[in-house]
PDB file of C-alpha atoms in Angstrom:
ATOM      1  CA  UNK A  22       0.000   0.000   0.000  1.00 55.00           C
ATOM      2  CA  UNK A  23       1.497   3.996  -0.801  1.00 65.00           C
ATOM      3  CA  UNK A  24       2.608   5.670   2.191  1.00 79.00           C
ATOM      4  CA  UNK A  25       0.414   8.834   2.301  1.00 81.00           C
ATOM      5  CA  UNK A  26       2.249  11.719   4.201  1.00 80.00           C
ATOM      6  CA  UNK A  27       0.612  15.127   5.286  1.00 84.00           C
ATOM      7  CA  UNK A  28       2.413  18.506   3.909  1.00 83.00           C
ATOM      8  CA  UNK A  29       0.958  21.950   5.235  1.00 85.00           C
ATOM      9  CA  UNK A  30      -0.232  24.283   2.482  1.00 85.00           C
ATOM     10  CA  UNK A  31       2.910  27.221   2.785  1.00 83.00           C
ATOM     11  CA  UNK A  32       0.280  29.914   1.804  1.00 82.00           C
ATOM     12  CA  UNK A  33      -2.797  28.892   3.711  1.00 85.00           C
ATOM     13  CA  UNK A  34      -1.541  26.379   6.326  1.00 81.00           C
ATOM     14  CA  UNK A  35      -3.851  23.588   5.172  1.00 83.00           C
ATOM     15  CA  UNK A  36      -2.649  20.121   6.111  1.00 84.00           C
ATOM     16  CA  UNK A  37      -2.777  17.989   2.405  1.00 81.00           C
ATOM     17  CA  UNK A  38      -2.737  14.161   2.494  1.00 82.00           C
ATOM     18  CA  UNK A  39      -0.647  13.497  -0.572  1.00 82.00           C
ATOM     19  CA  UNK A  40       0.914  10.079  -1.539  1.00 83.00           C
ATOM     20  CA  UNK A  41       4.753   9.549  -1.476  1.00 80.00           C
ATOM     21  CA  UNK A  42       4.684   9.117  -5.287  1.00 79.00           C
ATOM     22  CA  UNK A  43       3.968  12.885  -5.614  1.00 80.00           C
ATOM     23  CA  UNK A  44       6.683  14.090  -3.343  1.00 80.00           C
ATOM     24  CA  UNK A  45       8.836  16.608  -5.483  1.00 80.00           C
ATOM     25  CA  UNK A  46       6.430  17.403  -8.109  1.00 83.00           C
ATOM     26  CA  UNK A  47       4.442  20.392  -8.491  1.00 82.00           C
ATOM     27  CA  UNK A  48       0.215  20.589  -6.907  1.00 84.00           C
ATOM     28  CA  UNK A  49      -2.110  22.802  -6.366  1.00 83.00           C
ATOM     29  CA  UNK A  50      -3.768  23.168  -2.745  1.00 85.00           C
ATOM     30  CA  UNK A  51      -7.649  22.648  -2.709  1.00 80.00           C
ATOM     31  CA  UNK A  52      -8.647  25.274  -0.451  1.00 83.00           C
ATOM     32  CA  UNK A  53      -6.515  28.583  -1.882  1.00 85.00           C
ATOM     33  CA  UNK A  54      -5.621  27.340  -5.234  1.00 80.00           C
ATOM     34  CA  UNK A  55      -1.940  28.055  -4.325  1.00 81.00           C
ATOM     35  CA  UNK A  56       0.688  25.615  -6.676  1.00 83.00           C
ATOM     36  CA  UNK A  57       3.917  24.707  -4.726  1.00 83.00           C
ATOM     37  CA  UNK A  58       6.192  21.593  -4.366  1.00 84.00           C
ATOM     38  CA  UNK A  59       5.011  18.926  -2.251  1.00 80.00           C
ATOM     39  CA  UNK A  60       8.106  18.654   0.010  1.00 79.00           C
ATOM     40  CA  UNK A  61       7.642  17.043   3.745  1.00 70.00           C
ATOM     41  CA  UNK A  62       8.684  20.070   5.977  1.00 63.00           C
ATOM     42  CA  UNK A  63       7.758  21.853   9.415  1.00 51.00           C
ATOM     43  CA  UNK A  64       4.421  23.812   8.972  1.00 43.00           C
ATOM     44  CA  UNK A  65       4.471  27.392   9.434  1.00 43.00           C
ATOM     45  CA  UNK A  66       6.243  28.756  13.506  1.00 43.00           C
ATOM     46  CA  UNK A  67       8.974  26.521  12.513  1.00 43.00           C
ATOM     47  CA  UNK A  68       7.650  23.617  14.920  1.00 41.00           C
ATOM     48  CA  UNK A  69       9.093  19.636  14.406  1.00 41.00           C
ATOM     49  CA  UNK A  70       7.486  17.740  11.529  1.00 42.00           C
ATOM     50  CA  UNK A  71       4.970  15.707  11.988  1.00 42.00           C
ATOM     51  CA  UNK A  72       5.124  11.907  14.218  1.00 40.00           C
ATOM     52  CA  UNK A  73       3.920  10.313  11.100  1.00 43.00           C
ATOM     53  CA  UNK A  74       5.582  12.684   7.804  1.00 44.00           C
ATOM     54  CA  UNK A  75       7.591  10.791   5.514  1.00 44.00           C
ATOM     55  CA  UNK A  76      11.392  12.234   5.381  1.00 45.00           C
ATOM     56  CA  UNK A  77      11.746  14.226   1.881  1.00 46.00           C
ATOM     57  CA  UNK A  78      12.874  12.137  -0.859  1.00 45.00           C
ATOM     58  CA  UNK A  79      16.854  12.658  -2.420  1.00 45.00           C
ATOM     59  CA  UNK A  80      14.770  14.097  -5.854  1.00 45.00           C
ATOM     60  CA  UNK A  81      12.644  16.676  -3.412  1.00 44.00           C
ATOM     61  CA  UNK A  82      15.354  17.568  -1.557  1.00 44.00           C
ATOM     62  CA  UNK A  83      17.665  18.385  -4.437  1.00 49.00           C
ATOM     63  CA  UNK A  84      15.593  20.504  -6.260  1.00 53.00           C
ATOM     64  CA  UNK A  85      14.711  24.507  -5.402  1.00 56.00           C
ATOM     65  CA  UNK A  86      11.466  25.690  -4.846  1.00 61.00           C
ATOM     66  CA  UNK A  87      10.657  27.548  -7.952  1.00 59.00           C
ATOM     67  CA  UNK A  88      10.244  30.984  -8.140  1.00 61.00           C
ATOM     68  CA  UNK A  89       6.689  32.837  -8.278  1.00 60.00           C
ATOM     69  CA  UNK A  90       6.375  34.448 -11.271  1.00 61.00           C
ATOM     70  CA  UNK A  91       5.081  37.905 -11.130  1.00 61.00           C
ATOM     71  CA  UNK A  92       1.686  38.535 -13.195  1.00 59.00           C
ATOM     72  CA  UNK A  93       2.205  40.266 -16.472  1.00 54.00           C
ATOM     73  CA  UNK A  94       0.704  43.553 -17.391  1.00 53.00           C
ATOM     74  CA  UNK A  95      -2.692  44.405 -18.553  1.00 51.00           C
ATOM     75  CA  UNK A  96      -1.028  45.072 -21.956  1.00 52.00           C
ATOM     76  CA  UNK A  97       0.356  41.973 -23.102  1.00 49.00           C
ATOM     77  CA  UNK A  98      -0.562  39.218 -25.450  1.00 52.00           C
ATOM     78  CA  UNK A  99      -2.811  36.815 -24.101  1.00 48.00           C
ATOM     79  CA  UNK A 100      -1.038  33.618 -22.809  1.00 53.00           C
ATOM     80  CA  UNK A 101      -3.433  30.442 -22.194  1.00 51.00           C
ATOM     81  CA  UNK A 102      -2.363  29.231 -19.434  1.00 52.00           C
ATOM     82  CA  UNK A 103      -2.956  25.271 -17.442  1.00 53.00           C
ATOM     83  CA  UNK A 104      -3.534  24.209 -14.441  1.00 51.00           C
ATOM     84  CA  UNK A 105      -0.749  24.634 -12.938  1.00 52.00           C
ATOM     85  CA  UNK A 106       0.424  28.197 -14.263  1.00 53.00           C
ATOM     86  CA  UNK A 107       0.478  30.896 -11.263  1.00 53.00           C
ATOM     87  CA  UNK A 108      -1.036  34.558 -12.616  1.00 50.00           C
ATOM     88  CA  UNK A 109      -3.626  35.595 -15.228  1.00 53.00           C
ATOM     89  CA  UNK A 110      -0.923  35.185 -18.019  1.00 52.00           C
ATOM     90  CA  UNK A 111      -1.910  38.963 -19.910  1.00 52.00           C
ATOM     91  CA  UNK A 112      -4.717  40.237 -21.541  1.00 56.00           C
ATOM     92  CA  UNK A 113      -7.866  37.828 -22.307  1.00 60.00           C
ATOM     93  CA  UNK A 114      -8.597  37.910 -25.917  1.00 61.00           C
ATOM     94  CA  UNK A 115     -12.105  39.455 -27.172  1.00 64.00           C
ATOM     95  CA  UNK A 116     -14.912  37.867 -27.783  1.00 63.00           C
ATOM     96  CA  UNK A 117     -15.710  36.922 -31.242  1.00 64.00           C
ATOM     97  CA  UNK A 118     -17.963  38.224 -33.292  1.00 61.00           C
ATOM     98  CA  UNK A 119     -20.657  37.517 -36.120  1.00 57.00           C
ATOM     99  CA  UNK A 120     -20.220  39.905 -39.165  1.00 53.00           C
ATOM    100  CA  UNK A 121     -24.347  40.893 -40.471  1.00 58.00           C
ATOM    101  CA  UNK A 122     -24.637  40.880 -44.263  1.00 57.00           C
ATOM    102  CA  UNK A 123     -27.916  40.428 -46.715  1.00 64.00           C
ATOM    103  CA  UNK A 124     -29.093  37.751 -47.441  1.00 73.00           C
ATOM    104  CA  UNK A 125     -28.598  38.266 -51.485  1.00 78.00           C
ATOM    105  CA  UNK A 126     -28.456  35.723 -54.533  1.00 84.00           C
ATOM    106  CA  UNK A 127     -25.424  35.200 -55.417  1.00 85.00           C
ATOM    107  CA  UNK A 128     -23.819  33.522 -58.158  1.00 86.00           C
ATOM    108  CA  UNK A 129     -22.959  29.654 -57.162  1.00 85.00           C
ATOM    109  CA  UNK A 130     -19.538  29.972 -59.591  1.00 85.00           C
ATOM    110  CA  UNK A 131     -17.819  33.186 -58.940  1.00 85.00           C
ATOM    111  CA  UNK A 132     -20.180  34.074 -55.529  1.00 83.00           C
ATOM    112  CA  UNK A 133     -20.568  37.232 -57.160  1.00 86.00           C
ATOM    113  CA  UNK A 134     -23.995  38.972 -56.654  1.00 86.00           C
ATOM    114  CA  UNK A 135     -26.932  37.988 -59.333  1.00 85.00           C
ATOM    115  CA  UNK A 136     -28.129  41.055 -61.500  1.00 81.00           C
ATOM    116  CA  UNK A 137     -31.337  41.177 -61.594  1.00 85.00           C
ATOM    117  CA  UNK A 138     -31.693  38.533 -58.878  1.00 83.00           C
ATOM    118  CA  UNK A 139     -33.484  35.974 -60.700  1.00 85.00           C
ATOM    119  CA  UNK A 140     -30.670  36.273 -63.675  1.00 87.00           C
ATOM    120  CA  UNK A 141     -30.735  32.465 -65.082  1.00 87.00           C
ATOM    121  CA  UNK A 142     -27.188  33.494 -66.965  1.00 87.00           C
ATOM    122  CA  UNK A 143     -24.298  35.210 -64.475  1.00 87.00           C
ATOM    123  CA  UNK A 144     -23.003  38.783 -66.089  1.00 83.00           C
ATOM    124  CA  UNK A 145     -19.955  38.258 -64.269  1.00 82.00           C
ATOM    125  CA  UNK A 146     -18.562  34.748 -64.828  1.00 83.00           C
ATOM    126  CA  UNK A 147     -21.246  33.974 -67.555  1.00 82.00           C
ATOM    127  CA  UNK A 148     -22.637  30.690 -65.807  1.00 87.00           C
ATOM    128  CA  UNK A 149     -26.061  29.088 -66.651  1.00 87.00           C
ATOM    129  CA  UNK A 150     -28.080  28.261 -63.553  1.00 84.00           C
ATOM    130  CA  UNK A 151     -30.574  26.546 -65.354  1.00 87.00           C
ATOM    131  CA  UNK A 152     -27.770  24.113 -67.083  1.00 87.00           C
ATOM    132  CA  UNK A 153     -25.345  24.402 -65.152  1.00 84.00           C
ATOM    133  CA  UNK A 154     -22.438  25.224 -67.631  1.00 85.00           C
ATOM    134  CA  UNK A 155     -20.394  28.255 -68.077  1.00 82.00           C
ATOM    135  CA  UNK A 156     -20.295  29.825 -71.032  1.00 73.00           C
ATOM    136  CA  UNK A 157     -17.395  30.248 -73.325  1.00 74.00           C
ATOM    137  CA  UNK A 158     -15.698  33.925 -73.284  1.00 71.00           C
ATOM    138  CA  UNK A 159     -13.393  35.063 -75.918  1.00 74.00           C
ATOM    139  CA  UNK A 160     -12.107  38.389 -76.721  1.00 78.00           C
ATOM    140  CA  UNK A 161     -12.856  39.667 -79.796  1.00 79.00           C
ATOM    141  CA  UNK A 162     -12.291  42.671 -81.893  1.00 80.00           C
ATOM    142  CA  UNK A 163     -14.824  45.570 -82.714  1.00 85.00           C
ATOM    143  CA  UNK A 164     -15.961  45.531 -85.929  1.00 86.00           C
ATOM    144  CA  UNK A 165     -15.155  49.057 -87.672  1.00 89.00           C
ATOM    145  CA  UNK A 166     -16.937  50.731 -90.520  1.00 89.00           C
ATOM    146  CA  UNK A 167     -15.115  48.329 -93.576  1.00 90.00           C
ATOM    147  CA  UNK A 168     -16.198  45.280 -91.458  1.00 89.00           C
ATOM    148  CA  UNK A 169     -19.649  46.709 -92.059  1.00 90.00           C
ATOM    149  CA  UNK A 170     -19.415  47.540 -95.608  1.00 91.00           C
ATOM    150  CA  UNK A 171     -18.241  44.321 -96.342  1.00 91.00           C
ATOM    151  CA  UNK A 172     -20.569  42.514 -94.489  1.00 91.00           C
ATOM    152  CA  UNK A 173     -23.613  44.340 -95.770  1.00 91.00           C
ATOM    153  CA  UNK A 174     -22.437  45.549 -99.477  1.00 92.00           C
ATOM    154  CA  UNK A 175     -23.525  42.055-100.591  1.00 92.00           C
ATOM    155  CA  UNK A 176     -26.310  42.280 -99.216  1.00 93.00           C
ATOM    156  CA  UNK A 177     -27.904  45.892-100.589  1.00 94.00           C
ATOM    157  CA  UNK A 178     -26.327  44.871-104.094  1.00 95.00           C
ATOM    158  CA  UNK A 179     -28.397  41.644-103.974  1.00 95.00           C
ATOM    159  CA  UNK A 180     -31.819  43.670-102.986  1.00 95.00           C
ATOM    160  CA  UNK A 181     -31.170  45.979-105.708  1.00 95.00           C
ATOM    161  CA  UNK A 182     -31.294  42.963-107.726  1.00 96.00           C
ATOM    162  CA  UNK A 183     -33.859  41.596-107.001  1.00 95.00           C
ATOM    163  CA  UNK A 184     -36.316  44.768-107.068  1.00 95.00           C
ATOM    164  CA  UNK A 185     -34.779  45.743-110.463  1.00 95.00           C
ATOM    165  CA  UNK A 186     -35.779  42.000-111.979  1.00 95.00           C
ATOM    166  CA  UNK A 187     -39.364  42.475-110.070  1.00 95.00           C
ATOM    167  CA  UNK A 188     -39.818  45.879-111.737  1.00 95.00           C
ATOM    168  CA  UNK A 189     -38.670  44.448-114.537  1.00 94.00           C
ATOM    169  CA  UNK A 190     -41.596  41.924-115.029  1.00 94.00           C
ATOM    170  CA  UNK A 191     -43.806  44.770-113.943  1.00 94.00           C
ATOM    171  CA  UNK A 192     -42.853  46.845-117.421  1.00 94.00           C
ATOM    172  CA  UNK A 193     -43.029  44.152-119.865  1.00 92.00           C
ATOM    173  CA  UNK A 194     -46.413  43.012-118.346  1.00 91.00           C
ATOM    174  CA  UNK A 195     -47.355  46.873-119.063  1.00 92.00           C
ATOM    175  CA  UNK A 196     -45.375  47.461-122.178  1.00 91.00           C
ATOM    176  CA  UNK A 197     -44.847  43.935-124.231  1.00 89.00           C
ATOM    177  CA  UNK A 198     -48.005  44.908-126.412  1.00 86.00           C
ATOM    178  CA  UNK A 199     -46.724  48.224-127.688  1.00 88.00           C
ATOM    179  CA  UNK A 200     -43.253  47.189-128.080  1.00 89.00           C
ATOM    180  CA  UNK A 201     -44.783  44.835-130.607  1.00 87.00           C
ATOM    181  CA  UNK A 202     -46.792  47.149-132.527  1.00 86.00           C
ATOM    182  CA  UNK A 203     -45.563  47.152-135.813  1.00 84.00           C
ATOM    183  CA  UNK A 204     -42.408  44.728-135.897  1.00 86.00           C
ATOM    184  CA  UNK A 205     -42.639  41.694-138.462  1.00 85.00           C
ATOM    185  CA  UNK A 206     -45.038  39.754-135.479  1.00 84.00           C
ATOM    186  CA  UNK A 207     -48.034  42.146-136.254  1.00 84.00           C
ATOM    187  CA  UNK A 208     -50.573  40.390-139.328  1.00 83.00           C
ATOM    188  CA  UNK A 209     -52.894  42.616-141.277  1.00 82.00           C
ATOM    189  CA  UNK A 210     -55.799  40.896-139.869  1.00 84.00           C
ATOM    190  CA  UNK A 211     -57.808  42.405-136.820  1.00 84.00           C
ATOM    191  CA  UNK A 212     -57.303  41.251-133.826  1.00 81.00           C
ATOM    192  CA  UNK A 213     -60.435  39.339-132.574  1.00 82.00           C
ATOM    193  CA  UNK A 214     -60.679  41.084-128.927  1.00 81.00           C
ATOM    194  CA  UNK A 215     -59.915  44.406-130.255  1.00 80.00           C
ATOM    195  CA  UNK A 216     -61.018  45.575-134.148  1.00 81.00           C
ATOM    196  CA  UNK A 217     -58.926  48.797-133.929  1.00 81.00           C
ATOM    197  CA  UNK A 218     -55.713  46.797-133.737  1.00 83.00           C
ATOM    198  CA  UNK A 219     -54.081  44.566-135.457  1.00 85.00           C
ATOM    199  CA  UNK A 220     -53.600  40.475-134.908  1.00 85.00           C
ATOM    200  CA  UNK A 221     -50.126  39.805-133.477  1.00 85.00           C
ATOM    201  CA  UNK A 222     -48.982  36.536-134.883  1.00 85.00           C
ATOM    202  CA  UNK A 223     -47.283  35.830-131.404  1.00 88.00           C
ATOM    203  CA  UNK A 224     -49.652  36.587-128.142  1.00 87.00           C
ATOM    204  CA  UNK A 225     -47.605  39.299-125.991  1.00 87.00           C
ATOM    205  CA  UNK A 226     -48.281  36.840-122.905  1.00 89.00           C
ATOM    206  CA  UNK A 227     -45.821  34.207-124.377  1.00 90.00           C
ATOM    207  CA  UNK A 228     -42.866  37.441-124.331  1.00 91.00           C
ATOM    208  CA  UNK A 229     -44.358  38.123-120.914  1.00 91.00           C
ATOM    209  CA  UNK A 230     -44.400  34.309-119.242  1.00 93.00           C
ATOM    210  CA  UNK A 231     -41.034  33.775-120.772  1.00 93.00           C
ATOM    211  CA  UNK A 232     -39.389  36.691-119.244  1.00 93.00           C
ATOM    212  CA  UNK A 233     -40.618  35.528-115.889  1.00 92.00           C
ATOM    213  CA  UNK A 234     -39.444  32.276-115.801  1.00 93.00           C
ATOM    214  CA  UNK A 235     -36.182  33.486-116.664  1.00 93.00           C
ATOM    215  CA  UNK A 236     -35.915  35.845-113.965  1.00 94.00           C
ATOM    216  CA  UNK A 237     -37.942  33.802-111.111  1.00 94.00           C
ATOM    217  CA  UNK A 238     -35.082  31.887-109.924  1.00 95.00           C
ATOM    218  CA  UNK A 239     -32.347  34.676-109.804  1.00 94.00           C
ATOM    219  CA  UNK A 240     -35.312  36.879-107.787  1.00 94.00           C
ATOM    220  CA  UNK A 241     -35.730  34.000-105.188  1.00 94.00           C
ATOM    221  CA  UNK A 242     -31.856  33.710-104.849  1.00 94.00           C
ATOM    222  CA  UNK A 243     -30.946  37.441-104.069  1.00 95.00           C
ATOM    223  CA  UNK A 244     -34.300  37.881-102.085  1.00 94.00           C
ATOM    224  CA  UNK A 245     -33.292  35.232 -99.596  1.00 94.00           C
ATOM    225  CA  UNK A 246     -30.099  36.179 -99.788  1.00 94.00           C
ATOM    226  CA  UNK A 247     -30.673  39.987 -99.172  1.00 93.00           C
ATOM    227  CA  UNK A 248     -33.183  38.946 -96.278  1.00 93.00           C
ATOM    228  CA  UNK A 249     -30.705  36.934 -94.274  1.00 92.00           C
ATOM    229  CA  UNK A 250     -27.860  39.465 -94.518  1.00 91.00           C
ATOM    230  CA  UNK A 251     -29.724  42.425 -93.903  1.00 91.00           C
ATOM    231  CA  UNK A 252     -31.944  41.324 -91.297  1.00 91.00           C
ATOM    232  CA  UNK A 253     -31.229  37.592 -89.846  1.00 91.00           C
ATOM    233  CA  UNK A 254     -27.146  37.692 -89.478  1.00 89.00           C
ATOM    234  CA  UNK A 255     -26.540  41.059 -90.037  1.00 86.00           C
ATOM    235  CA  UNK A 256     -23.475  41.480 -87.425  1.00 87.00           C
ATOM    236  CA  UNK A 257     -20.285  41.187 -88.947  1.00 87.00           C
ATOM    237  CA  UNK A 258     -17.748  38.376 -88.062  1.00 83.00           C
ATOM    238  CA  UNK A 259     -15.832  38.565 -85.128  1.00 81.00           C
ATOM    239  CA  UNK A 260     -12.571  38.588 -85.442  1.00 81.00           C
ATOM    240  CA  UNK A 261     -10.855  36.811 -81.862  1.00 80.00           C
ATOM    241  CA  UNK A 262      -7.806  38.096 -80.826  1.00 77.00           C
ATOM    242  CA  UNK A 263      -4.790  36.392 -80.731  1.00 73.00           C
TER     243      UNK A 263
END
């Protein structure tokens, strides 16, 4: 069984009951809080020791009482301290706090905040939150005026075309008749509609039909192709830089 010996508290005089294994290490007394070494020795008036104290062991006996530290100023960094550190150790730390910001939408890619805040496409990072993909961003070059000519020229020259064959049809549907008048296709007979003329051997609808069926398909062509350059893609190229 350990031999328990009894050691008097040197700041409040309390009598400890502390086993030998102890004896020349550090403790703290129960009633003050006071840490000392645990040495067997007279308690305070300088009376004999105890019947029944243990005699201080070689380790104990060797080693000086440590020195009380004095408690640092108000100033200094904070120190956390154990259980067996003497003082307050500096300055206690403040509290922590909780930084207050809106609740906003932001973007779930860059965390950037969402413009308007139900924007489905991110103005900042360019990601989708309905697909969740990010666009592809490339830098590009403004087009100038020559970008524009370019792109459009073909365009206005294939309109003009196109009216010019439309008005076109329009005159010889007016005019093929008189143009007629007296060339090698008029006969001497009267024509049956109209007894102050004369017959035409050819009708002027046959000059007329034929002249539209040759410019029908070159009309289509630079119609549609006038219609998607000047109103469907009528941007420009752009031009990525390098």
């Amino acid at each position: 069984m350990a031999t328990v010996n009894e050691i008097a508290c040197p700041s409040c005089d309390l009598t400890l009951k502390v086993p030998e294994a102890v004896l020349g290490k550090k403790i703290k007394c129960k009633q003050c809080g006071h840490a000392f070494v645990a040495e067997v020795r007279a308690a305070k008036g300088g009376g004999p020791s105890k019947p029944n104290a243990a005699p201080k062991s070689p380790k104990a006996a060797a080693k000086p009482e440590p020195k009380k530290e004095e408690p640092a100023p108000a100033s200094a960094p904070y120190k956390f301290q154990d259980d067996d550190d003497d003082g307050d150790g500096g300055a206690k730390p403040k509290a922590m706090g909780l930084i207050a910001e809106e609740d906003v939408p932001r973007c779930p890619f860059c965390a950037q905040e969402l413009d308007p805040p139900d924007a489905v496409v991110c103005l900042h990072c360019g990601f989708n939150n309905v697909t969740r993909t990010r666009a592809e961003q490339k830098k590009v070059w403004a087009p100038d005026a020559s970008d524009w000519m370019n792109h459009l020229g073909p365009g206005v020259i294939a309109l003009v075309i196109c009216v010019g064959l439309i008005v076109l049809d329009i005159i010889c549907l007016l005019n093929m008749r008189e143009w007629m008048t007296g060339t090698f296709l008029e006969s001497e007979q009267p024509d049956p509609t109209d007894p102050s003329r004369k017959a035409m051997m050819v009708k002027p609808g046959a000059f007329i039909v034929l002249i539209w069926a040759a410019t029908i398909m070159p009309m289509l062509r630079t119609g549609r192709f006038a219609v998607k350059r000047l109103a469907i893609d009528n941007k420009p190229l752009e031009k990525v830089k390098k």
